[in-house]
mmCIF file of C-alpha atoms and ligand atoms in Angstrom:
data_model
loop_
_atom_site.group_PDB
_atom_site.id
_atom_site.type_symbol
_atom_site.label_atom_id
_atom_site.label_comp_id
_atom_site.label_asym_id
_atom_site.label_seq_id
_atom_site.Cartn_x
_atom_site.Cartn_y
_atom_site.Cartn_z
ATOM 1 C CA UNK A 8 167.952 145.310 186.300
ATOM 2 C CA UNK A 9 165.034 142.878 186.550
ATOM 3 C CA UNK A 10 165.177 140.091 183.974
ATOM 4 C CA UNK A 11 162.413 137.580 183.304
ATOM 5 C CA UNK A 12 163.973 134.307 182.154
ATOM 6 C CA UNK A 13 161.983 131.639 180.302
ATOM 7 C CA UNK A 14 163.170 128.055 179.730
ATOM 8 C CA UNK A 15 161.280 125.368 177.770
ATOM 9 C CA UNK A 16 163.941 123.399 175.885
ATOM 10 C CA UNK A 17 162.901 119.928 177.039
ATOM 11 C CA UNK A 18 160.294 118.764 179.551
ATOM 12 C CA UNK A 19 160.302 121.562 182.111
ATOM 13 C CA UNK A 20 158.385 124.812 181.679
ATOM 14 C CA UNK A 21 160.202 127.403 183.772
ATOM 15 C CA UNK A 22 160.104 131.129 184.463
ATOM 16 C CA UNK A 23 162.200 133.178 186.882
ATOM 17 C CA UNK A 24 162.743 136.793 187.807
ATOM 18 C CA UNK A 25 166.327 137.731 188.581
ATOM 19 C CA UNK A 26 167.445 141.052 190.044
ATOM 20 C CA UNK A 27 170.832 142.466 188.989
ATOM 21 C CA UNK A 28 171.995 139.085 187.799
ATOM 22 C CA UNK A 29 172.290 137.751 191.340
ATOM 23 C CA UNK A 30 169.087 137.753 193.406
ATOM 24 C CA UNK A 31 166.408 135.232 192.500
ATOM 25 C CA UNK A 32 163.112 137.007 193.167
ATOM 26 C CA UNK A 33 161.171 133.971 191.980
ATOM 27 C CA UNK A 34 161.818 130.712 190.173
ATOM 28 C CA UNK A 35 158.998 128.444 189.035
ATOM 29 C CA UNK A 36 159.478 125.060 187.356
ATOM 30 C CA UNK A 37 156.552 122.965 186.082
ATOM 31 C CA UNK A 38 157.772 119.424 185.553
ATOM 32 C CA UNK A 39 156.229 117.077 182.984
ATOM 33 C CA UNK A 40 157.519 113.936 184.673
ATOM 34 C CA UNK A 41 154.031 112.514 185.204
ATOM 35 C CA UNK A 42 153.273 112.862 181.476
ATOM 36 C CA UNK A 43 156.446 111.167 180.248
ATOM 37 C CA UNK A 44 157.151 108.576 182.930
ATOM 38 C CA UNK A 45 154.896 105.895 181.446
ATOM 39 C CA UNK A 46 156.983 106.064 178.241
ATOM 40 C CA UNK A 47 160.308 105.988 180.123
ATOM 41 C CA UNK A 48 161.493 109.115 178.264
ATOM 42 C CA UNK A 49 160.369 112.451 176.859
ATOM 43 C CA UNK A 50 157.780 112.278 174.044
ATOM 44 C CA UNK A 51 158.382 115.477 172.016
ATOM 45 C CA UNK A 52 154.782 116.036 170.841
ATOM 46 C CA UNK A 53 153.414 115.638 174.369
ATOM 47 C CA UNK A 54 156.134 117.947 175.698
ATOM 48 C CA UNK A 55 155.120 120.780 173.316
ATOM 49 C CA UNK A 56 151.479 120.448 174.296
ATOM 50 C CA UNK A 57 152.317 120.468 177.991
ATOM 51 C CA UNK A 58 154.438 123.613 177.501
ATOM 52 C CA UNK A 59 151.499 125.306 175.770
ATOM 53 C CA UNK A 60 149.273 124.490 178.728
ATOM 54 C CA UNK A 61 151.843 125.532 181.335
ATOM 55 C CA UNK A 62 153.618 128.594 179.978
ATOM 56 C CA UNK A 63 150.974 131.197 180.907
ATOM 57 C CA UNK A 64 150.354 129.930 184.468
ATOM 58 C CA UNK A 65 154.098 129.456 185.096
ATOM 59 C CA UNK A 66 154.966 133.030 184.069
ATOM 60 C CA UNK A 67 152.005 134.362 186.109
ATOM 61 C CA UNK A 68 153.216 132.392 189.118
ATOM 62 C CA UNK A 69 156.748 133.818 188.740
ATOM 63 C CA UNK A 70 155.265 137.342 188.968
ATOM 64 C CA UNK A 71 153.017 136.363 191.878
ATOM 65 C CA UNK A 72 155.920 134.886 193.874
ATOM 66 C CA UNK A 73 158.086 137.941 193.179
ATOM 67 C CA UNK A 74 155.218 140.277 194.128
ATOM 68 C CA UNK A 75 155.678 142.147 190.866
ATOM 69 C CA UNK A 76 153.776 143.071 187.727
ATOM 70 C CA UNK A 77 154.805 142.536 184.135
ATOM 71 C CA UNK A 78 155.515 146.233 183.630
ATOM 72 C CA UNK A 79 158.222 146.245 186.314
ATOM 73 C CA UNK A 80 160.453 143.827 184.380
ATOM 74 C CA UNK A 81 163.282 145.563 182.477
ATOM 75 C CA UNK A 82 164.200 142.815 179.994
ATOM 76 C CA UNK A 83 163.496 139.282 178.811
ATOM 77 C CA UNK A 84 165.839 136.296 178.291
ATOM 78 C CA UNK A 85 164.599 133.162 176.541
ATOM 79 C CA UNK A 86 166.251 129.834 175.699
ATOM 80 C CA UNK A 87 166.805 129.693 171.925
ATOM 81 C CA UNK A 88 168.422 126.210 171.736
ATOM 82 C CA UNK A 89 169.592 123.499 171.704
ATOM 83 C CA UNK A 90 166.564 121.357 172.537
ATOM 84 C CA UNK A 91 163.282 120.000 171.224
ATOM 85 C CA UNK A 92 162.147 122.420 168.565
ATOM 86 C CA UNK A 93 158.439 122.377 169.458
ATOM 87 C CA UNK A 94 159.211 122.836 173.153
ATOM 88 C CA UNK A 95 161.710 125.638 172.557
ATOM 89 C CA UNK A 96 159.291 127.543 170.327
ATOM 90 C CA UNK A 97 156.615 127.759 173.017
ATOM 91 C CA UNK A 98 158.798 129.554 175.596
ATOM 92 C CA UNK A 99 160.675 131.601 173.021
ATOM 93 C CA UNK A 100 157.593 132.921 171.259
ATOM 94 C CA UNK A 101 155.904 133.691 174.575
ATOM 95 C CA UNK A 102 158.903 135.703 175.806
ATOM 96 C CA UNK A 103 159.354 137.415 172.451
ATOM 97 C CA UNK A 104 155.716 138.462 172.352
ATOM 98 C CA UNK A 105 155.944 139.926 175.863
ATOM 99 C CA UNK A 106 159.151 141.829 175.065
ATOM 100 C CA UNK A 107 157.885 143.212 171.750
ATOM 101 C CA UNK A 108 154.492 144.210 173.100
ATOM 102 C CA UNK A 109 156.098 146.051 176.036
ATOM 103 C CA UNK A 110 158.913 147.410 173.865
ATOM 104 C CA UNK A 111 161.547 146.012 176.231
ATOM 105 C CA UNK A 112 164.914 144.373 175.431
ATOM 106 C CA UNK A 113 165.044 140.677 174.562
ATOM 107 C CA UNK A 114 167.979 138.264 174.329
ATOM 108 C CA UNK A 115 168.231 134.629 173.277
ATOM 109 C CA UNK A 116 170.303 132.340 175.500
ATOM 110 C CA UNK A 117 171.999 129.042 174.699
ATOM 111 C CA UNK A 118 170.711 126.415 177.154
ATOM 112 C CA UNK A 119 174.260 125.189 177.845
ATOM 113 C CA UNK A 120 175.388 128.719 178.629
ATOM 114 C CA UNK A 121 172.525 128.809 181.136
ATOM 115 C CA UNK A 122 173.827 125.665 182.861
ATOM 116 C CA UNK A 123 177.313 127.222 183.095
ATOM 117 C CA UNK A 124 175.864 130.408 184.609
ATOM 118 C CA UNK A 125 173.949 128.384 187.205
ATOM 119 C CA UNK A 126 177.312 127.739 188.914
ATOM 120 C CA UNK A 127 178.255 131.430 188.970
ATOM 121 C CA UNK A 128 174.772 132.445 190.132
ATOM 122 C CA UNK A 129 174.738 129.943 192.989
ATOM 123 C CA UNK A 130 178.177 131.073 194.097
ATOM 124 C CA UNK A 131 177.182 134.756 194.061
ATOM 125 C CA UNK A 132 174.034 133.984 196.080
ATOM 126 C CA UNK A 133 175.953 131.906 198.641
ATOM 127 C CA UNK A 134 178.569 134.589 199.123
ATOM 128 C CA UNK A 135 175.962 137.374 199.306
ATOM 129 C CA UNK A 136 174.126 135.360 201.987
ATOM 130 C CA UNK A 137 177.354 135.189 204.012
ATOM 131 C CA UNK A 138 177.891 131.463 203.459
ATOM 132 C CA UNK A 139 181.654 130.964 203.454
ATOM 133 C CA UNK A 140 182.443 129.894 199.914
ATOM 134 C CA UNK A 141 185.531 130.446 197.783
ATOM 135 C CA UNK A 142 184.751 132.617 194.757
ATOM 136 C CA UNK A 143 183.905 130.661 191.613
ATOM 137 C CA UNK A 144 186.428 132.259 189.291
ATOM 138 C CA UNK A 145 187.066 132.038 185.602
ATOM 139 C CA UNK A 146 188.838 130.578 183.723
ATOM 140 C CA UNK A 147 187.244 127.238 184.443
ATOM 141 C CA UNK A 148 186.794 123.874 182.848
ATOM 142 C CA UNK A 149 183.049 123.222 182.962
ATOM 143 C CA UNK A 150 181.317 119.900 182.611
ATOM 144 C CA UNK A 151 177.687 120.264 181.520
ATOM 145 C CA UNK A 152 176.135 116.872 182.140
ATOM 146 C CA UNK A 153 172.404 116.290 181.764
ATOM 147 C CA UNK A 154 169.783 114.220 179.980
ATOM 148 C CA UNK A 155 170.455 115.968 176.679
ATOM 149 C CA UNK A 156 174.119 116.978 176.927
ATOM 150 C CA UNK A 157 177.517 115.884 178.105
ATOM 151 C CA UNK A 158 180.099 118.482 177.109
ATOM 152 C CA UNK A 159 183.306 119.979 178.413
ATOM 153 C CA UNK A 160 184.019 123.688 177.961
ATOM 154 C CA UNK A 161 186.953 125.933 178.692
ATOM 155 C CA UNK A 162 185.228 129.090 179.939
ATOM 156 C CA UNK A 163 187.087 132.393 180.089
ATOM 157 C CA UNK A 164 186.016 135.977 180.620
ATOM 158 C CA UNK A 165 187.225 139.534 180.135
ATOM 159 C CA UNK A 166 187.716 140.936 183.673
ATOM 160 C CA UNK A 167 189.241 138.509 186.188
ATOM 161 C CA UNK A 168 186.450 138.598 188.784
ATOM 162 C CA UNK A 169 182.965 137.219 188.179
ATOM 163 C CA UNK A 170 181.642 140.036 190.388
ATOM 164 C CA UNK A 171 182.461 142.537 187.616
ATOM 165 C CA UNK A 172 179.559 143.637 185.465
ATOM 166 C CA UNK A 173 179.324 143.742 181.681
ATOM 167 C CA UNK A 174 181.831 140.950 181.375
ATOM 168 C CA UNK A 175 182.196 139.018 178.176
ATOM 169 C CA UNK A 176 182.322 135.250 178.340
ATOM 170 C CA UNK A 177 184.121 133.020 175.914
ATOM 171 C CA UNK A 178 183.343 129.350 175.576
ATOM 172 C CA UNK A 179 185.619 126.825 173.877
ATOM 173 C CA UNK A 180 184.133 123.370 173.598
ATOM 174 C CA UNK A 181 186.782 120.786 174.486
ATOM 175 C CA UNK A 182 184.703 117.662 173.992
ATOM 176 C CA UNK A 183 181.194 116.280 173.865
ATOM 177 C CA UNK A 184 179.355 112.993 173.833
ATOM 178 C CA UNK A 185 179.409 111.167 170.531
ATOM 179 C CA UNK A 186 176.236 109.241 171.317
ATOM 180 C CA UNK A 187 174.121 109.187 174.499
ATOM 181 C CA UNK A 188 174.323 111.914 177.111
ATOM 182 C CA UNK A 189 175.177 110.588 180.585
ATOM 183 C CA UNK A 190 171.675 111.358 181.934
ATOM 184 C CA UNK A 191 170.141 109.648 178.910
ATOM 185 C CA UNK A 192 172.170 106.503 179.704
ATOM 186 C CA UNK A 193 170.891 106.615 183.315
ATOM 187 C CA UNK A 194 167.319 106.989 182.010
ATOM 188 C CA UNK A 195 167.658 104.134 179.493
ATOM 189 C CA UNK A 196 169.211 101.709 182.000
ATOM 190 C CA UNK A 197 166.419 102.530 184.460
ATOM 191 C CA UNK A 198 163.842 101.927 181.713
ATOM 192 C CA UNK A 199 165.424 98.567 180.790
ATOM 193 C CA UNK A 200 165.279 97.478 184.431
ATOM 194 C CA UNK A 201 161.806 98.994 185.073
ATOM 195 C CA UNK A 202 163.111 101.234 187.851
ATOM 196 C CA UNK A 203 161.145 104.370 186.906
ATOM 197 C CA UNK A 204 161.653 107.735 185.235
ATOM 198 C CA UNK A 205 163.769 109.827 185.376
ATOM 199 C CA UNK A 206 166.377 107.144 185.936
ATOM 200 C CA UNK A 207 169.211 109.235 187.387
ATOM 201 C CA UNK A 208 167.729 109.972 190.821
ATOM 202 C CA UNK A 209 166.459 106.415 191.327
ATOM 203 C CA UNK A 210 169.751 104.775 190.276
ATOM 204 C CA UNK A 211 171.587 107.253 192.515
ATOM 205 C CA UNK A 212 169.489 106.216 195.531
ATOM 206 C CA UNK A 213 169.478 102.445 194.805
ATOM 207 C CA UNK A 214 173.234 102.405 194.240
ATOM 208 C CA UNK A 215 173.849 103.254 197.895
ATOM 209 C CA UNK A 216 172.809 99.663 198.636
ATOM 210 C CA UNK A 217 174.895 98.021 195.896
ATOM 211 C CA UNK A 218 178.491 97.006 195.239
ATOM 212 C CA UNK A 219 179.990 99.421 192.672
ATOM 213 C CA UNK A 220 182.739 96.892 191.853
ATOM 214 C CA UNK A 221 180.436 93.896 191.315
ATOM 215 C CA UNK A 222 180.552 94.327 187.524
ATOM 216 C CA UNK A 223 183.703 95.602 185.850
ATOM 217 C CA UNK A 224 182.675 97.617 182.774
ATOM 218 C CA UNK A 225 186.297 98.541 182.054
ATOM 219 C CA UNK A 226 187.506 101.949 180.951
ATOM 220 C CA UNK A 227 185.614 103.776 178.228
ATOM 221 C CA UNK A 228 188.131 104.125 175.391
ATOM 222 C CA UNK A 229 187.893 107.044 172.942
ATOM 223 C CA UNK A 230 189.601 107.188 169.571
ATOM 224 C CA UNK A 231 190.415 110.726 168.453
ATOM 225 C CA UNK A 232 189.598 113.529 170.870
ATOM 226 C CA UNK A 233 190.214 112.197 174.417
ATOM 227 C CA UNK A 234 187.884 114.906 175.797
ATOM 228 C CA UNK A 235 184.886 113.336 174.038
ATOM 229 C CA UNK A 236 182.507 110.988 175.845
ATOM 230 C CA UNK A 237 180.616 107.867 174.819
ATOM 231 C CA UNK A 238 178.043 106.096 176.988
ATOM 232 C CA UNK A 239 176.177 103.904 174.498
ATOM 233 C CA UNK A 240 178.716 101.060 174.912
ATOM 234 C CA UNK A 241 178.210 100.812 178.648
ATOM 235 C CA UNK A 242 174.440 101.041 178.216
ATOM 236 C CA UNK A 243 174.580 98.137 175.737
ATOM 237 C CA UNK A 244 176.841 96.181 178.111
ATOM 238 C CA UNK A 245 174.100 96.488 180.755
ATOM 239 C CA UNK A 246 171.536 95.281 178.194
ATOM 240 C CA UNK A 247 173.634 92.169 177.409
ATOM 241 C CA UNK A 248 173.982 91.391 181.119
ATOM 242 C CA UNK A 249 170.202 91.514 181.490
ATOM 243 C CA UNK A 250 168.801 90.033 178.260
ATOM 244 C CA UNK A 251 167.676 86.410 178.549
ATOM 245 C CA UNK A 252 168.656 86.145 182.229
ATOM 246 C CA UNK A 253 166.783 86.108 185.537
ATOM 247 C CA UNK A 254 167.385 89.867 185.730
ATOM 248 C CA UNK A 255 165.118 90.321 182.684
ATOM 249 C CA UNK A 256 162.364 88.213 184.276
ATOM 250 C CA UNK A 257 162.719 90.193 187.461
ATOM 251 C CA UNK A 258 162.455 93.474 185.493
ATOM 252 C CA UNK A 259 159.229 92.265 183.817
ATOM 253 C CA UNK A 260 157.734 91.415 187.215
ATOM 254 C CA UNK A 261 158.756 94.840 188.480
ATOM 255 C CA UNK A 262 157.187 96.492 185.438
ATOM 256 C CA UNK A 263 153.871 94.727 186.182
ATOM 257 C CA UNK A 264 154.088 95.700 189.865
ATOM 258 C CA UNK A 265 154.858 99.324 189.005
ATOM 259 C CA UNK A 266 151.674 99.558 186.956
ATOM 260 C CA UNK A 267 149.688 98.912 190.132
ATOM 261 C CA UNK A 268 151.523 101.366 192.428
ATOM 262 C CA UNK A 269 151.925 105.078 191.905
ATOM 263 C CA UNK A 270 155.483 106.389 192.305
ATOM 264 C CA UNK A 271 156.790 103.849 194.847
ATOM 265 C CA UNK A 272 159.292 105.037 197.464
ATOM 266 C CA UNK A 273 162.898 103.885 197.289
ATOM 267 C CA UNK A 274 162.483 101.306 200.100
ATOM 268 C CA UNK A 275 159.482 99.805 198.347
ATOM 269 C CA UNK A 276 161.364 99.678 195.055
ATOM 270 C CA UNK A 277 164.397 98.173 196.730
ATOM 271 C CA UNK A 278 162.144 95.447 198.112
ATOM 272 C CA UNK A 279 161.319 94.545 194.494
ATOM 273 C CA UNK A 280 164.970 94.403 193.347
ATOM 274 C CA UNK A 281 167.398 91.505 193.764
ATOM 275 C CA UNK A 282 170.880 92.265 195.066
ATOM 276 C CA UNK A 283 172.203 91.393 191.579
ATOM 277 C CA UNK A 284 170.091 94.202 190.041
ATOM 278 C CA UNK A 285 171.197 96.706 192.672
ATOM 279 C CA UNK A 286 174.858 95.706 192.189
ATOM 280 C CA UNK A 287 174.470 96.087 188.423
ATOM 281 C CA UNK A 288 173.113 99.655 188.648
ATOM 282 C CA UNK A 289 175.704 100.598 191.281
ATOM 283 C CA UNK A 290 178.469 99.334 188.954
ATOM 284 C CA UNK A 291 176.946 101.162 185.984
ATOM 285 C CA UNK A 292 176.794 104.424 187.964
ATOM 286 C CA UNK A 293 180.367 103.926 189.194
ATOM 287 C CA UNK A 294 181.682 103.431 185.627
ATOM 288 C CA UNK A 295 179.863 106.521 184.271
ATOM 289 C CA UNK A 296 180.939 108.719 187.186
ATOM 290 C CA UNK A 297 184.598 107.617 187.019
ATOM 291 C CA UNK A 298 184.670 108.447 183.312
ATOM 292 C CA UNK A 299 183.102 111.901 183.840
ATOM 293 C CA UNK A 300 185.504 112.727 186.678
ATOM 294 C CA UNK A 301 188.630 111.440 184.900
ATOM 295 C CA UNK A 302 188.014 113.276 181.626
ATOM 296 C CA UNK A 303 187.100 116.504 183.408
ATOM 297 C CA UNK A 304 190.196 116.432 185.632
ATOM 298 C CA UNK A 305 192.429 115.647 182.646
ATOM 299 C CA UNK A 306 190.919 118.596 180.726
ATOM 300 C CA UNK A 307 191.439 120.909 183.718
ATOM 301 C CA UNK A 308 195.089 119.817 183.937
ATOM 302 C CA UNK A 309 195.569 120.419 180.199
ATOM 303 C CA UNK A 310 193.965 123.871 180.344
ATOM 304 C CA UNK A 311 195.909 124.768 183.525
ATOM 305 C CA UNK A 312 192.858 126.165 185.290
ATOM 306 C CA UNK A 313 192.255 126.141 189.056
ATOM 307 C CA UNK A 314 188.463 125.929 188.872
ATOM 308 C CA UNK A 315 186.142 123.175 187.717
ATOM 309 C CA UNK A 316 182.393 123.800 187.360
ATOM 310 C CA UNK A 317 179.906 120.916 187.092
ATOM 311 C CA UNK A 318 176.301 121.600 186.092
ATOM 312 C CA UNK A 319 173.197 119.975 184.552
ATOM 313 C CA UNK A 320 170.799 117.401 185.999
ATOM 314 C CA UNK A 321 173.461 114.697 186.500
ATOM 315 C CA UNK A 322 175.383 117.178 188.695
ATOM 316 C CA UNK A 323 172.811 116.186 191.370
ATOM 317 C CA UNK A 324 174.375 112.712 191.492
ATOM 318 C CA UNK A 325 175.738 112.015 194.956
ATOM 319 C CA UNK A 326 178.590 109.743 193.796
ATOM 320 C CA UNK A 327 179.698 112.331 191.216
ATOM 321 C CA UNK A 328 179.881 114.994 193.936
ATOM 322 C CA UNK A 329 181.681 112.609 196.284
ATOM 323 C CA UNK A 330 184.259 111.511 193.684
ATOM 324 C CA UNK A 331 185.040 115.095 192.644
ATOM 325 C CA UNK A 332 185.523 115.970 196.320
ATOM 326 C CA UNK A 333 187.830 112.967 196.890
ATOM 327 C CA UNK A 334 189.845 113.285 193.703
ATOM 328 C CA UNK A 335 189.932 117.046 193.203
ATOM 329 C CA UNK A 336 193.780 117.041 192.842
ATOM 330 C CA UNK A 337 193.968 120.624 194.137
ATOM 331 C CA UNK A 338 191.203 122.008 191.883
ATOM 332 C CA UNK A 339 188.311 123.960 193.372
ATOM 333 C CA UNK A 340 185.179 122.128 192.211
ATOM 334 C CA UNK A 341 181.859 124.018 192.144
ATOM 335 C CA UNK A 342 178.358 122.558 191.773
ATOM 336 C CA UNK A 343 175.064 124.461 191.825
ATOM 337 C CA UNK A 344 172.486 123.313 194.381
ATOM 338 C CA UNK A 345 170.189 120.593 192.967
ATOM 339 C CA UNK A 346 167.423 123.113 192.109
ATOM 340 C CA UNK A 347 169.806 125.143 189.965
ATOM 341 C CA UNK A 348 171.520 122.046 188.491
ATOM 342 C CA UNK A 349 168.417 120.713 186.747
ATOM 343 C CA UNK A 350 166.597 122.799 184.133
ATOM 344 C CA UNK A 351 165.371 126.141 185.478
ATOM 345 C CA UNK A 352 164.864 129.679 184.203
ATOM 346 C CA UNK A 353 167.002 131.535 186.774
ATOM 347 C CA UNK A 354 170.096 130.258 184.956
ATOM 348 C CA UNK A 355 168.718 131.585 181.647
ATOM 349 C CA UNK A 356 168.045 135.006 183.202
ATOM 350 C CA UNK A 357 171.571 134.944 184.728
ATOM 351 C CA UNK A 358 173.256 134.264 181.383
ATOM 352 C CA UNK A 359 170.935 136.745 179.643
ATOM 353 C CA UNK A 360 171.762 139.471 182.164
ATOM 354 C CA UNK A 361 175.390 139.675 180.976
ATOM 355 C CA UNK A 362 174.326 139.734 177.332
ATOM 356 C CA UNK A 363 171.930 142.582 178.069
ATOM 357 C CA UNK A 364 174.629 144.512 179.942
ATOM 358 C CA UNK A 365 176.936 144.028 176.984
ATOM 359 C CA UNK A 366 174.271 145.618 174.764
ATOM 360 C CA UNK A 367 173.140 142.481 172.981
ATOM 361 C CA UNK A 368 169.535 142.641 171.677
ATOM 362 C CA UNK A 369 167.431 140.133 169.772
ATOM 363 C CA UNK A 370 164.722 141.282 167.402
ATOM 364 C CA UNK A 371 161.546 139.919 165.939
ATOM 365 C CA UNK A 372 163.515 137.345 163.922
ATOM 366 C CA UNK A 373 164.782 135.501 167.020
ATOM 367 C CA UNK A 374 163.882 131.851 166.572
ATOM 368 C CA UNK A 375 164.517 128.430 168.080
ATOM 369 C CA UNK A 376 167.293 126.031 167.024
ATOM 370 C CA UNK A 377 167.264 122.306 167.787
ATOM 371 C CA UNK A 378 171.062 122.337 167.331
ATOM 372 C CA UNK A 379 172.975 125.319 168.613
ATOM 373 C CA UNK A 380 176.701 124.918 169.303
ATOM 374 C CA UNK A 381 178.062 127.052 172.122
ATOM 375 C CA UNK A 382 181.281 128.953 171.447
ATOM 376 C CA UNK A 383 184.149 127.504 169.473
ATOM 377 C CA UNK A 384 184.399 123.783 168.814
ATOM 378 C CA UNK A 385 187.513 121.636 168.310
ATOM 379 C CA UNK A 386 188.160 120.877 164.615
ATOM 380 C CA UNK A 387 187.404 117.165 165.129
ATOM 381 C CA UNK A 388 184.046 117.770 166.814
ATOM 382 C CA UNK A 389 180.735 117.708 165.014
ATOM 383 C CA UNK A 390 178.269 120.538 165.776
ATOM 384 C CA UNK A 391 175.961 119.779 168.721
HETATM 385 O O1 KG4 B 416 169.469 119.304 183.219
HETATM 386 P P1 KG4 B 416 168.264 118.441 183.153
HETATM 387 O O2 KG4 B 416 167.121 118.779 184.087
HETATM 388 O O3 KG4 B 416 167.655 118.418 181.719
HETATM 389 C C1 KG4 B 416 168.424 118.382 180.542
HETATM 390 O O4 KG4 B 416 168.926 119.467 180.100
HETATM 391 O O5 KG4 B 416 168.588 117.242 180.043
HETATM 392 O O6 KG4 B 416 168.748 116.942 183.399
HETATM 393 C C2 KG4 B 416 167.873 115.847 183.484
HETATM 394 C C3 KG4 B 416 168.713 114.566 183.565
HETATM 395 C C4 KG4 B 416 167.906 113.287 183.491
HETATM 396 O O7 KG4 B 416 168.511 112.418 182.542
HETATM 397 C C5 KG4 B 416 168.031 112.701 184.895
HETATM 398 O O8 KG4 B 416 167.988 111.284 184.925
HETATM 399 C C6 KG4 B 416 169.385 113.236 185.326
HETATM 400 O O9 KG4 B 416 169.427 114.547 184.813
HETATM 401 N N1 KG4 B 416 169.537 113.270 186.788
HETATM 402 C C7 KG4 B 416 170.429 112.502 187.460
HETATM 403 C C8 KG4 B 416 170.229 112.769 188.832
HETATM 404 N N2 KG4 B 416 169.223 113.705 188.950
HETATM 405 C C9 KG4 B 416 168.812 114.000 187.680
HETATM 406 N N3 KG4 B 416 171.346 111.646 187.015
HETATM 407 C C10 KG4 B 416 172.107 111.001 187.942
HETATM 408 N N4 KG4 B 416 171.952 111.186 189.278
HETATM 409 C C11 KG4 B 416 171.037 112.052 189.764
HETATM 410 N N5 KG4 B 416 170.905 112.232 191.091
HETATM 411 ZN ZN1 ZN B 417 169.465 121.238 180.771
#
């Protein structure tokens, strides 16, 4: 079965063609980073307009790379939420129009479900290519950690093996962020310190040169559900350490310098950062990563699973990968490759494939939802 996946929930316009839920025939991602970087974050109106410009060429390019025509696709999977409503609508309406005009099946996919399926897809591809990998099996505790989301899920399925077709997935949300997502905190700290956008990759690289214990941010305490996250406190703690100090002056100088250079390399940027700034971001990253790892491991122990999946843009973080490897406490921890961790459409096609096999079909009324909880939620949790 050939599925065309379309993803446009935030600032990436993406299309991918997936064969039989496991072979990526093509995957195209048009990033809007250049549009949003001068604002230090995604501007929703600009994002919708960029999606409108990009959606046609991106889908065309997915067909060109796959060496296929539109008529060869068997079904369509589109992200229906959660995300920016204007952005979501562009990809969803485009996919819906294609499916209806060709009279082919259509399914809507939850973006978070896509991130979870990125782990399974990567694992299937690795194993099919003969790379020696243990099988990513369900049940798992999955951490979806990105610029828009930080949530923990207990993921279970019908048949025991992920290789089985037509399997049904069940998602129970264990916890979620009550304020900023982890990636959002990275982006905001980078904006405060004039380090560039998106903040995660740059803080990741700069932190290699800093002391992660220079600033002790303490443990993040949660009242109520201990599986929930909160990163606004640590972000504000960084702000207080910067405001009115030499670090603020330094950040202003860096901001002025950055306006004269286009996308400086990490060595150049490092040359414009004091050791105190680099130590501060390294300590911030350390505190966020320790919290993500601790809460995920505790949830996996509670749920008595053997497998942990980690997905979403922040799953690219090198310290997060290192700490999960060091602390795994006997769990098998699976990450997608960086290209499948950040937003892409192959993961949407992968999640959609199982829905299609299970007979799910969306009709003309399929629409986008800015909020769209995935699976069951704990009684204390608010809807996403
Ligand atoms: O999954 P994604 O592409 O989009 C959302 O669904 O949000 O994630 C983007 C987020 C951004 O906040 C970015 O700063 C963060 O992922 N990110 C990272 C790294 N690479 C991307 N955060 C920390 N370390 C990284 N290496
Ligand atoms: Zn995402």
